[in-house]
PDB file of C-alpha atoms in Angstrom:
ATOM      1  CA  MET E   1      48.122   7.473 257.983  1.00  0.00           C
ATOM      2  CA  GLY E   2      49.464   4.021 257.060  1.00  0.00           C
ATOM      3  CA  THR E   3      52.918   5.461 256.446  1.00  0.00           C
ATOM      4  CA  ILE E   4      53.014   6.852 259.966  1.00  0.00           C
ATOM      5  CA  GLY E   5      52.048   3.449 261.374  1.00  0.00           C
ATOM      6  CA  VAL E   6      54.746   1.635 259.416  1.00  0.00           C
ATOM      7  CA  LEU E   7      57.294   4.267 260.449  1.00  0.00           C
ATOM      8  CA  ALA E   8      56.314   3.825 264.109  1.00  0.00           C
ATOM      9  CA  VAL E   9      56.681   0.035 263.879  1.00  0.00           C
ATOM     10  CA  LEU E  10      60.084   0.324 262.190  1.00  0.00           C
ATOM     11  CA  ALA E  11      61.271   2.845 264.778  1.00  0.00           C
ATOM     12  CA  GLY E  12      60.203   0.446 267.538  1.00  0.00           C
ATOM     13  CA  VAL E  13      62.063  -2.474 265.968  1.00  0.00           C
ATOM     14  CA  VAL E  14      65.218  -0.393 265.515  1.00  0.00           C
ATOM     15  CA  ALA E  15      64.992   0.789 269.135  1.00  0.00           C
ATOM     16  CA  LEU E  16      64.736  -2.819 270.349  1.00  0.00           C
ATOM     17  CA  ILE E  17      67.737  -3.864 268.258  1.00  0.00           C
ATOM     18  CA  ILE E  18      69.841  -0.991 269.600  1.00  0.00           C
ATOM     19  CA  ARG E  19      68.770  -1.762 273.175  1.00  0.00           C
ATOM     20  CA  ASN E  20      69.791  -5.396 272.714  1.00  0.00           C
ATOM     21  CA  MET E  21      73.175  -4.388 271.285  1.00  0.00           C
ATOM     22  CA  VAL E  22      73.812  -2.026 274.226  1.00  0.00           C
ATOM     23  CA  ARG E  23      72.931  -4.780 276.701  1.00  0.00           C
ATOM     24  CA  ASP E  24      75.285  -7.196 274.941  1.00  0.00           C
ATOM     25  CA  VAL E  25      78.159  -4.709 275.078  1.00  0.00           C
ATOM     26  CA  LYS E  26      77.537  -4.035 278.783  1.00  0.00           C
ATOM     27  CA  ALA E  27      77.511  -7.799 279.403  1.00  0.00           C
ATOM     28  CA  GLY E  28      80.936  -8.073 277.770  1.00  0.00           C
ATOM     29  CA  LYS E  29      79.808  -9.679 274.547  1.00  0.00           C
ATOM     30  CA  SER E  30      81.619  -8.421 271.483  1.00  0.00           C
ATOM     31  CA  ILE E  31      79.702  -7.520 268.353  1.00  0.00           C
ATOM     32  CA  GLN E  32      82.818  -7.802 266.197  1.00  0.00           C
ATOM     33  CA  CYS E  33      84.759 -10.800 267.481  1.00  0.00           C
ATOM     34  CA  GLY E  34      82.372 -13.718 267.952  1.00  0.00           C
ATOM     35  CA  CYS E  35      85.101 -15.595 269.892  1.00  0.00           C
ATOM     36  CA  ASP E  36      86.513 -17.238 266.797  1.00  0.00           C
ATOM     37  CA  CYS E  37      90.130 -16.443 267.601  1.00  0.00           C
ATOM     38  CA  LYS E  38      91.600 -17.790 264.378  1.00  0.00           C
ATOM     39  CA  HIS E  39      89.796 -14.962 262.549  1.00  0.00           C
ATOM     40  CA  CYS E  40      90.241 -12.071 264.974  1.00  0.00           C
ATOM     41  CA  GLY E  41      94.023 -12.358 265.327  1.00  0.00           C
ATOM     42  CA  GLY E  42      93.850 -12.714 269.099  1.00  0.00           C
ATOM     43  CA  HIS E  43      92.919  -9.107 269.862  1.00  0.00           C
ATOM     44  CA  CYS E  44      89.638 -10.074 271.529  1.00  0.00           C
ATOM     45  CA  HIS E  45      89.445 -11.508 275.031  1.00  0.00           C
ATOM     46  CA  CYS E  46      87.176 -14.528 274.753  1.00  0.00           C
ATOM     47  CA  GLU E  47      86.630 -16.880 277.637  1.00  0.00           C
ATOM     48  CA  LYS E  48      86.528 -20.529 276.685  1.00  0.00           C
TER      49      LYS E  48
END
């Protein structure tokens, strides 16, 4: 029974992380770039 509870909590945390990532992408935030243009080679479109 404890294993099912832990699994449910982990599934909830993963769902929240994915939801946050989807919201960030829809808001135009890049997961990969981070707006540090000296590292991304200029292929991202960061607003300064």
